[in-house]
Structures are given as C-alpha cells and as structure tokens.
Short mmCIF file of C-alpha atoms and ligand atoms in Angstrom, two decimals:
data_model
loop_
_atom_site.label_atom_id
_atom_site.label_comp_id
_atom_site.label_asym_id
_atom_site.label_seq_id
_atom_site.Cartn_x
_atom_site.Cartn_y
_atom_site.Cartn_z
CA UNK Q 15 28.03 57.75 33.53
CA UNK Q 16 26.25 57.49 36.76
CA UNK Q 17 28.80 55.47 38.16
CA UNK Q 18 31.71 57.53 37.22
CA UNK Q 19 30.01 60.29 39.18
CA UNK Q 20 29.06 58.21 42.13
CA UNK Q 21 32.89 57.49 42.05
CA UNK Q 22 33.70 60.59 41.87
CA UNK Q 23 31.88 62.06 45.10
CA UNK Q 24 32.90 58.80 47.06
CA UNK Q 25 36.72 60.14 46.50
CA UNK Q 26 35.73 63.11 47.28
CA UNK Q 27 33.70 62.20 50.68
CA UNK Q 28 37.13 60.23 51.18
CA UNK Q 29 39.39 62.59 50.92
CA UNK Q 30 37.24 64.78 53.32
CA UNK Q 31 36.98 62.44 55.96
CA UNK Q 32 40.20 61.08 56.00
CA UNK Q 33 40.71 65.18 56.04
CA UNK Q 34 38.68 65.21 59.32
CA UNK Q 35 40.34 62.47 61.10
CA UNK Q 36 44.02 63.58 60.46
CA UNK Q 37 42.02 66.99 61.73
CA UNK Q 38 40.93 64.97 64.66
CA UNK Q 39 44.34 63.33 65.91
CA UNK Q 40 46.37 66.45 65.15
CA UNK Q 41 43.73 68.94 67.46
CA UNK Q 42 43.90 66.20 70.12
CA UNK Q 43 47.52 66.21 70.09
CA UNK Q 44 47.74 70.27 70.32
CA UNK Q 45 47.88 71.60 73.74
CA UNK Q 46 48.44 75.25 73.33
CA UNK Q 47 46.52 78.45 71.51
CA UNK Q 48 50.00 78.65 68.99
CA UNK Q 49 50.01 74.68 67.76
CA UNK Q 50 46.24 75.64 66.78
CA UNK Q 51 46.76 78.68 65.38
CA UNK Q 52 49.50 76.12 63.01
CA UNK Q 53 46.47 73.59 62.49
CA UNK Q 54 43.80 76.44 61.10
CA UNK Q 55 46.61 76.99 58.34
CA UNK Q 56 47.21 73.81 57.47
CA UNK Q 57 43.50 72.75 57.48
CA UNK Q 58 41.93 75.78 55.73
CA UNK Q 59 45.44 78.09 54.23
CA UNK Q 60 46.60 78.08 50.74
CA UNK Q 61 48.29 74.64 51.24
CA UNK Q 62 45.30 72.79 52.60
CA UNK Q 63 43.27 69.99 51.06
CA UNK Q 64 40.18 72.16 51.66
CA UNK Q 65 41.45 74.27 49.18
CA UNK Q 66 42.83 72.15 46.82
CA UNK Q 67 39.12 70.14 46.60
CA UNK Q 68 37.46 73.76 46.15
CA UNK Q 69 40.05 73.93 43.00
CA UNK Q 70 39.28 70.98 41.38
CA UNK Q 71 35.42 71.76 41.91
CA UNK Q 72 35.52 73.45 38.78
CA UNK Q 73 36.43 70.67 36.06
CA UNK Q 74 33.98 68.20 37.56
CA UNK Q 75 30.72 67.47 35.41
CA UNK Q 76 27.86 70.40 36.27
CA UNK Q 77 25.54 67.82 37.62
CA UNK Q 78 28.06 66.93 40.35
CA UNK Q 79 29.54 70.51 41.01
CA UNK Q 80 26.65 71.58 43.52
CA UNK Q 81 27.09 68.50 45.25
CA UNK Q 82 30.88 68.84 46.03
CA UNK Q 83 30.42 71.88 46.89
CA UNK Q 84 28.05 71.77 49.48
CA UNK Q 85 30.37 68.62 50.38
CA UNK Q 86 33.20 71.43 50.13
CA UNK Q 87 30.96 73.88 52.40
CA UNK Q 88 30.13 71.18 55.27
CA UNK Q 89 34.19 70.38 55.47
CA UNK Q 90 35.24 73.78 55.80
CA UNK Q 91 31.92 74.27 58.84
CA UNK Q 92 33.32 70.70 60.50
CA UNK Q 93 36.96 72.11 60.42
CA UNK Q 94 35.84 75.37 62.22
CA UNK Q 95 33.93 73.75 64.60
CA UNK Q 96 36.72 71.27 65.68
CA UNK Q 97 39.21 74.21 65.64
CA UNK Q 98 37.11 76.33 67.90
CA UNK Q 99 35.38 73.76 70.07
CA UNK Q 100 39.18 73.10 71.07
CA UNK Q 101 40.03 76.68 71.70
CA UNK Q 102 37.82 76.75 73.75
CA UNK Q 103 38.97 73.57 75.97
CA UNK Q 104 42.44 75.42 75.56
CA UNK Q 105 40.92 78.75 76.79
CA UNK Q 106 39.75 77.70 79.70
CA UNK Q 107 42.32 75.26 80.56
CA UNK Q 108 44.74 78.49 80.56
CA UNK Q 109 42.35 80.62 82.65
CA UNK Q 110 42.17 77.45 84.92
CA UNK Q 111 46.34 77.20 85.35
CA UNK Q 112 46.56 80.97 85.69
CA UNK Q 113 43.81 81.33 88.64
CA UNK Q 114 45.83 78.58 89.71
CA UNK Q 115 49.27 80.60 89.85
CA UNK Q 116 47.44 83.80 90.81
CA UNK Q 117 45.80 81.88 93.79
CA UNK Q 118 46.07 83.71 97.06
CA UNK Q 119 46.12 82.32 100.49
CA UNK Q 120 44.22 84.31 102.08
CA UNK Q 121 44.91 83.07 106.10
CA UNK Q 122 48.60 84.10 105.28
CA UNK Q 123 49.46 87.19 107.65
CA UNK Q 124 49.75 90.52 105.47
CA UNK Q 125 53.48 92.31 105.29
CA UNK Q 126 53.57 95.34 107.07
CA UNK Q 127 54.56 98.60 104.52
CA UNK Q 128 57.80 99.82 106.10
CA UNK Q 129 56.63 103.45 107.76
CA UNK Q 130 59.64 106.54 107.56
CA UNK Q 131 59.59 108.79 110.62
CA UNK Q 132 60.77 111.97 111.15
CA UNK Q 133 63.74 111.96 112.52
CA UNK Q 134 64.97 112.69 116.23
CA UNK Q 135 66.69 115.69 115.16
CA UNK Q 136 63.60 117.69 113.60
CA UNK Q 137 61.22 116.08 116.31
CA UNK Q 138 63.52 118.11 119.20
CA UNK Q 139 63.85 121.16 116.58
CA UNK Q 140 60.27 121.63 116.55
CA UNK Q 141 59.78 121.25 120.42
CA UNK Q 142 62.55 123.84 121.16
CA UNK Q 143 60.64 125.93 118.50
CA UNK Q 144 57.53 125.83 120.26
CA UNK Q 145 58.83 126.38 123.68
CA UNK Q 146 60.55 129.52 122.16
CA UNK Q 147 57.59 130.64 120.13
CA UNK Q 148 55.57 130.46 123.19
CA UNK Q 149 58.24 132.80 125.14
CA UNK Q 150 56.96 135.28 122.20
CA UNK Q 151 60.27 134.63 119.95
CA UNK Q 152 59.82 134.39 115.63
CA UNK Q 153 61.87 131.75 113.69
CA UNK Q 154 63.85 133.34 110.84
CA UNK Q 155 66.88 132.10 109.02
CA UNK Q 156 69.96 132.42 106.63
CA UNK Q 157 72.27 130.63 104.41
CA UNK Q 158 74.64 127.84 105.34
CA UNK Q 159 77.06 129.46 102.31
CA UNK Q 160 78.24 132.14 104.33
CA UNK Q 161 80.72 135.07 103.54
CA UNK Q 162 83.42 135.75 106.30
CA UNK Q 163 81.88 138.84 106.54
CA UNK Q 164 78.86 137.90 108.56
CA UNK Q 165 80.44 134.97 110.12
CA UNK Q 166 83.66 136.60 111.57
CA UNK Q 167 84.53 140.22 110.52
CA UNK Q 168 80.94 141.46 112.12
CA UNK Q 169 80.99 139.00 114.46
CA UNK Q 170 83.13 141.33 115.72
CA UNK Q 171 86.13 138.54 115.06
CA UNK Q 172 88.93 140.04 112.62
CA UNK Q 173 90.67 137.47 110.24
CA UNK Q 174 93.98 137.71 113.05
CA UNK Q 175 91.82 136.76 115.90
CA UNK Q 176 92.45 134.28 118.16
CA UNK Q 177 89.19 132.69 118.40
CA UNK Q 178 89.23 131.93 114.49
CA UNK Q 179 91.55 129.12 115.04
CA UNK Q 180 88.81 127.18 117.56
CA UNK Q 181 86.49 126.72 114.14
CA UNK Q 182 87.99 125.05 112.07
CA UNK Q 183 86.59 126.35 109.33
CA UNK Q 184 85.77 124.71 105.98
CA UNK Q 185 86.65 127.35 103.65
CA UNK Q 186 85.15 127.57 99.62
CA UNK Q 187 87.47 130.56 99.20
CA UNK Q 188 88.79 133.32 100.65
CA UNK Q 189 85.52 134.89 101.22
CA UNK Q 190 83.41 132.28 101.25
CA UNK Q 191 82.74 129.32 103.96
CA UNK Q 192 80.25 127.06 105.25
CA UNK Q 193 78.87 128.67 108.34
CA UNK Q 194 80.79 127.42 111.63
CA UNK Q 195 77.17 128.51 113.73
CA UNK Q 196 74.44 130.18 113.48
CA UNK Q 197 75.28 133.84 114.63
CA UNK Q 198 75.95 135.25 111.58
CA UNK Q 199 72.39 135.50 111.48
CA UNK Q 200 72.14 137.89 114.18
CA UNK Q 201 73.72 140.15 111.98
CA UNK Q 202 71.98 139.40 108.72
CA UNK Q 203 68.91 139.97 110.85
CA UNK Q 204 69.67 142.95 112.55
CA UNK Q 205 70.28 144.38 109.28
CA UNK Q 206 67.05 144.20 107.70
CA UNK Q 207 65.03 144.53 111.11
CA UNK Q 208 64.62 147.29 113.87
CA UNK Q 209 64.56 146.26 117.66
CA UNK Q 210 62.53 145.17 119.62
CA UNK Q 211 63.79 141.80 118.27
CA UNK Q 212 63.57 138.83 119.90
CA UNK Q 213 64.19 135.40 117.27
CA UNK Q 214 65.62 131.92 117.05
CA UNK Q 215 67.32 130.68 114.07
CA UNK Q 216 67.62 126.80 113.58
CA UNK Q 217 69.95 125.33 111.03
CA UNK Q 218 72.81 123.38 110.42
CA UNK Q 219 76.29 124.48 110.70
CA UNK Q 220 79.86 123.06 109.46
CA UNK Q 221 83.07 122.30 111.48
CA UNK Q 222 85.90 119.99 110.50
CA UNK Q 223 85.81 117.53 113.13
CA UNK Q 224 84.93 114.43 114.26
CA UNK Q 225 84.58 111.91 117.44
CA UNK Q 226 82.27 111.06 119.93
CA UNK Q 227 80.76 114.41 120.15
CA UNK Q 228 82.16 115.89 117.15
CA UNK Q 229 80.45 115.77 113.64
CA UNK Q 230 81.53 117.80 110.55
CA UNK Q 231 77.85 119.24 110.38
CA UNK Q 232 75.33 119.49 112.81
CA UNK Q 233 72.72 121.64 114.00
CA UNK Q 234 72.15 125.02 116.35
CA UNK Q 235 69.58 127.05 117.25
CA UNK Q 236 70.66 130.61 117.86
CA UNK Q 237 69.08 133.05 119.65
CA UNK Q 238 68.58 136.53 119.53
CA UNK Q 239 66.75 139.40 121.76
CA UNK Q 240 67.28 143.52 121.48
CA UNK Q 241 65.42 146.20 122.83
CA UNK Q 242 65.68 149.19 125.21
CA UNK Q 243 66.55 147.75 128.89
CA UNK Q 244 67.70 143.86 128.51
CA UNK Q 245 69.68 142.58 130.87
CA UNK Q 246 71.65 139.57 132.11
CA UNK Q 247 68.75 138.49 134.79
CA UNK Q 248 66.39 138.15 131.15
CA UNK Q 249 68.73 135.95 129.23
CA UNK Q 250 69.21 133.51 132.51
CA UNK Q 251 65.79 133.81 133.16
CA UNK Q 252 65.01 132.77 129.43
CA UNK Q 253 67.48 129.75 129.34
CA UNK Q 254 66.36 128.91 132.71
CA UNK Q 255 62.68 129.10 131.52
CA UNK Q 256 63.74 126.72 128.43
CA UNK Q 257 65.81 124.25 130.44
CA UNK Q 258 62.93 123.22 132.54
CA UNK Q 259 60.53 123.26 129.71
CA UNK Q 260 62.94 120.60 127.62
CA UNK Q 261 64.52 118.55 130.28
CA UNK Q 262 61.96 118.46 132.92
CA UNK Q 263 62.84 120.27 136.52
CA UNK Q 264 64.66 117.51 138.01
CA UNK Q 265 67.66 118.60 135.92
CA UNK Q 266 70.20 121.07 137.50
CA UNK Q 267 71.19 124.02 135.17
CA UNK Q 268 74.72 125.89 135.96
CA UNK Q 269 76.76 129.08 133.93
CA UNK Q 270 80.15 128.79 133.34
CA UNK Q 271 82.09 132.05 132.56
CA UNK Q 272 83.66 131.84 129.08
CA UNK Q 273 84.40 133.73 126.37
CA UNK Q 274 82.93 134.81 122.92
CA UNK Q 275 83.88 137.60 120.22
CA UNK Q 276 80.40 138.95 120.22
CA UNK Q 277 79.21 138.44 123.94
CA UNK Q 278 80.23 140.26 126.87
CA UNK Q 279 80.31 139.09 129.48
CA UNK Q 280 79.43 135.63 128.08
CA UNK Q 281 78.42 132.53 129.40
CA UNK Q 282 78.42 128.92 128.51
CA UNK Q 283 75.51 126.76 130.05
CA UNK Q 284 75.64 123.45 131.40
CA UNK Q 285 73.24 120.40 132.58
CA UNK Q 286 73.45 117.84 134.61
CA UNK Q 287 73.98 114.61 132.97
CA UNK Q 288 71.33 112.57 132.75
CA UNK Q 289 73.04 109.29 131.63
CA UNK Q 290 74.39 109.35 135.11
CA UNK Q 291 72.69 112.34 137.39
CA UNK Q 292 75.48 113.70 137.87
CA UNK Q 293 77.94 111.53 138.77
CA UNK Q 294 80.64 111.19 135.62
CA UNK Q 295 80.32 108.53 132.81
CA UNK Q 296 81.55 108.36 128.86
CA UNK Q 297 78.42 110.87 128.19
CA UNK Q 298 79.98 113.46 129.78
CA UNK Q 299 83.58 113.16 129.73
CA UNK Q 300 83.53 112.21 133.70
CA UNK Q 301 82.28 115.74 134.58
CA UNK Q 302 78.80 114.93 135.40
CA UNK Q 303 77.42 117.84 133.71
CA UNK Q 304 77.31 119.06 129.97
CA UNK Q 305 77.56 121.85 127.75
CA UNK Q 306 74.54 122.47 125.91
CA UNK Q 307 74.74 126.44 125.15
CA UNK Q 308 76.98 129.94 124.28
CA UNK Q 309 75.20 132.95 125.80
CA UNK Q 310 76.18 135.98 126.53
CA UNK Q 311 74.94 139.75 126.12
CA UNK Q 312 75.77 141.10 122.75
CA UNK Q 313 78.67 142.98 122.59
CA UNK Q 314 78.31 146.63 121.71
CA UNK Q 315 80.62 146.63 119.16
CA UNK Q 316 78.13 144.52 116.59
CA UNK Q 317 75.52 147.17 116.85
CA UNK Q 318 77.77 149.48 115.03
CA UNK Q 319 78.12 146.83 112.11
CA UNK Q 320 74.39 147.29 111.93
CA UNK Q 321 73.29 151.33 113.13
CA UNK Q 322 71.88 150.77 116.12
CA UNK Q 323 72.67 152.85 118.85
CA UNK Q 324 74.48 151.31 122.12
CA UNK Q 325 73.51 153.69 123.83
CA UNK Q 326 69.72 152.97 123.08
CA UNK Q 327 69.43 149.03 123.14
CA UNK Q 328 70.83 146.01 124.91
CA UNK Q 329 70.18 142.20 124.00
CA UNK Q 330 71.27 138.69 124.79
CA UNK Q 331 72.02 136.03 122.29
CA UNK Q 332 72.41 132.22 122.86
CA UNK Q 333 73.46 129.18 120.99
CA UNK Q 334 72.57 126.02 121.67
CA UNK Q 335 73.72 122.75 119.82
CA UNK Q 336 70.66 120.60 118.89
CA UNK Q 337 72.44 116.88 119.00
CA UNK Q 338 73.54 117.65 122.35
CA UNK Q 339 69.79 118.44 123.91
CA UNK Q 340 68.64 115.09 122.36
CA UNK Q 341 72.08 113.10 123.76
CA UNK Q 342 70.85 114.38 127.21
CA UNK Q 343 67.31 114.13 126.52
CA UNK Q 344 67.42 110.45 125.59
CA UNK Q 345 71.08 109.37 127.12
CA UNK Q 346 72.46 108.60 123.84
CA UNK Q 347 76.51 108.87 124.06
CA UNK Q 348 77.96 109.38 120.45
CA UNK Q 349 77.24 111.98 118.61
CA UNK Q 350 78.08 110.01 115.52
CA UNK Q 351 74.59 107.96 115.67
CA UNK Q 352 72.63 110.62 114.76
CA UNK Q 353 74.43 111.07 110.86
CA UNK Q 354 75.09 107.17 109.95
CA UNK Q 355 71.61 105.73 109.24
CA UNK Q 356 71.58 102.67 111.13
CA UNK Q 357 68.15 101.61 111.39
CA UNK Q 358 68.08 99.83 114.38
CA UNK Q 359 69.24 103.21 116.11
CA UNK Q 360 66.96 105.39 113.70
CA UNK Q 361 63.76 102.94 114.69
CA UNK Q 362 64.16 103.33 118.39
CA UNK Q 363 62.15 107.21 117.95
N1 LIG M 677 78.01 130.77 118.07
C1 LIG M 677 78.53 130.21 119.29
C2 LIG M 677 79.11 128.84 118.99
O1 LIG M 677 78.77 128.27 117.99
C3 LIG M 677 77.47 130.08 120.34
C4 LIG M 677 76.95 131.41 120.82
C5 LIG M 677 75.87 131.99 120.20
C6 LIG M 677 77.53 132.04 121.90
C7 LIG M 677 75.38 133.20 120.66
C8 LIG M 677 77.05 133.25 122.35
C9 LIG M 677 75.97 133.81 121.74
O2 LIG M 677 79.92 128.33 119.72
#
C-alpha cells in the first residue's frame, strides 16, 4: 500500500516537473508581453495540467491528498514566479528599446519656429496713422459694402456723370457696390458729426483692374478737415507736413491740377521717385515722379447732402493710396507683390 502511494506522488512530482521544464523552454522562447500573456493560460487556465492535477486531487487516498496538494500549491508558486521573473526581463527590455528610439541628440542644432509678421501694408498704415494723429486728426471708419448713395450720388457724382466711368466699379446691384475709395466716408461722417472735424479713414477699397500698379483691392487713407476758415495754404501745408514726416526731406513734393466731383479746385500730389531720384525708370512710368494723393477743398455742394452751411465752414479732403507710399518708401515696382504671398518677398519686412 505504501508503495502504491509512493508511486503515486512520484507521477505526480513527474508530471510537475516535466510541467516546469516545458514551462522553462516555452518562457525562454517568448520574447514579447502578448506570447506570455498566451503561456499564463496555458500553464495555469482551464486547459492546463495545473488544473487537471488539482482535479484528480480528489480521488487519491486521504493520506496522500495533503501531500499533492501542497505539491499542487508549490507548482502553481514556481509557475508564477517563472511567468513574472520573465515579465520583468521583458519589461525592461521594452523600456530599454523605447529610451532607445526616444533618444535625443542633444548637440543637434534646434529648428527655429517659423515667426508671422505683420505685414508691410499695416506696418505703413499705422505710421501714417500716427503722423496724422499727431497733426491732431481721429481715425474713424465705414463699410467696404457701400450704397451708390454715399459713394457717388453725395459725392456729388450723379449716376450720368462722367467721372463714374474712371471706377470701374464692381457692382452687387443696382444700389449696392464695393466701395471704389474711401470718400464716401466723408459723408457718412459728416452726417453723424458737427465741424470742427478733422479725421482719416483707412481701409480697403475695390476697383476692377489689374497690372503693375493696378490691383482689384487695395487700400486708402482718406482724409477729412471742416471748420470755420480752412483754406488751400492748410491742406498743402498738411500734405506737405506728412510728406516729409513719411519719406524723409530729401524727397521733392509737387501739385498737379486735376479734377474731382467733390473737390474744387482739386489737386493730385506727386513725389519724386525714389527708385531713381527723379530721373524715369519702370517705377514710375519714365516720369520721375509719382502720384501718391487726390486733394482738393471740398466742394460746397456736399455740405448740402449733409446741413451744413457753406456759408459757415470750409475743409480740405485728401486721398492717398497706401501701396503706393510703401512702393516709394521701399522702391518696390509692382503693385502685384503686395497681394500674392510669396514669402521670399513677404520675409524681406
Ligand atoms: N477718392 C479719390 C480717389 O480715390 C481721392 C480723393 C479723396 C480726392 C479726397 C480728393 C479728395 O481717387
């Protein structure tokens, strides 16, 4: 009887050990965290020999059960502690590959973050504001939807007047355009406000055209002064005033009689070109001087569009195109540039 039980537990310590060693060779032969998540089910699941030794436990002879079970208990301890013991190794062979992949070379040169700038057109904007602001002027503004109203019919320029025909006008309807300049603002202005006035108005305005110093929008800064007494001698002294402060005083400023609906007399102003002093070049269509600005007194006819009395007040107003002042300023010689993003033009400011 004693033997059959010895014989028993020595199949039993067989089975476990041979148990262990297939345990053995298939751990070694695992590599990753999922081939021994495979081995802890087939080494301790429902299929396992573990188990099926715990099963039989119960029709052995009562003097051996205790035995196989501790026998049972010490298999199911060794199986842990291979399983682990090799997570581990797997663990930190993972956290070893990943600080590899993660390493960082840390005598490379850092990249640069790519830095936006605000562009030419805003930086001169905000210059001409200030030199205006510090003449005493205030900045106001109005839409670039505009009716025809405000910027023809009270612009004292009827829908059969000549000058129409020199905007080309994008039209929404009827009524309703983008604004060809800024001067409708005067009006808009005048309107709500009582003189003594004296404001700039910066915005963008809409023509159909385009070449080298034609683009379908751009920007102006209009200008507006009223009050009892102005005269001619303030609005050259004003524009005078501003060339300087923009351009510097080596540039020469002229006026050119011309012609506006709501000026009279008016005035456009020129400067010397600074692309080539003077002398003609692509910049300046061979004249050696260009436009930058409308001026001109306002005509007495608006001020009945808006009750004041001509009698009463005088003004000036002035428009001056924005891409033009920075052309001079920095002898760029398409207009064009300004609108089509190319960064190696963009970068240069
Ligand atoms: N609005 C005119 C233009 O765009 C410029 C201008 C403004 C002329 C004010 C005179 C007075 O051409």
């Amino acid at each position: 009887m004693d033997q059959d039980r010895a014989k028993k537990i020595s199949e039993i310590e067989n089975r476990i050990n041979k148990e262990i060693e297939n345990l053995r060779l298939d751990v070694k032969a695992s590599t990753d965290i999922k081939s021994l998540e495979l081995l802890k089910s087939k080494y301790l699941g429902k299929k396992s020999c573990l188990l099926s030794i715990r099963k039989s436990i119960g029709s052995l002879d009562s003097e051996i059960k205790p035995v196989a079970g501790k026998m049972t208990n010490a298999l199911k301890q060794e199986i842990d502690k291979i399983i682990s013991e090799k997570e581990i190794e797997i663990g930190e062979l993972e956290r070893e590959r990943e600080m590899a992949e993660e390493a960082l070379d840390l005598t490379l040169p850092g990249r640069k973050p790519r830095k936006g700038s605000i562009s030419i057109i805003s930086r001169v904007t905000e210059e001409i504001e200030k030199i205006f602001i510090g003449m005493g002027f205030e900045i106001a503004g109005g839409p670039e939807v505009e009716t025809d109203y405000y910027n023809f019919e009270a612009l004292n320029t009827p829908r059969d007047h000549p000058a129409r025909s020199l905007h080309d006008t994008m039209f929404i309807n009827d009524n309703v355009l983008l604004r060809t300049q800024t001067s409708p603002v005067q009006i808009r202005y005048m309107e709500q406000n009582k003189p003594p006035i004296a404001i700039i108005v910066p915005g963008k305005v809409y023509r159909k055209d385009y070449d080298v110093s034609h683009t379908p929008m751009f920007t102006q800064i209009e200008g507006l002064v009223v009050d009892r007494g102005i005269n001619f001698g303030n609005l050259k002294w004003t524009l005078e005033t501003f060339v300087r402060e923009i351009f510097g005083n080596e540039r020469k400023v002229r006026f050119r009689p011309h012609y506006f609906p709501f000026t009279e007399p008016s005035a456009e102003v020129d400067v010397s070109c600074k692309n080539c002093n003077g002398k003609g070049c692509r910049v300046c269509s061979w004249k050696g001087w260009l436009e930058i600005l409308g001026a001109g007194m306002v005509d007495p006819e608006l001020y009945k569009f808006v009750n004041y009395d001509p009698e009463e007040v005088s003004g000036f107003a002035f428009g001056l195109g924005i891409e033009r002042i920075c052309m001079l300023k920095y002898g760029i010689d398409d207009l064009r540039l300004f609108f089509e993003n190319d960064l190696r033009f963009i970068k240069q400011f």
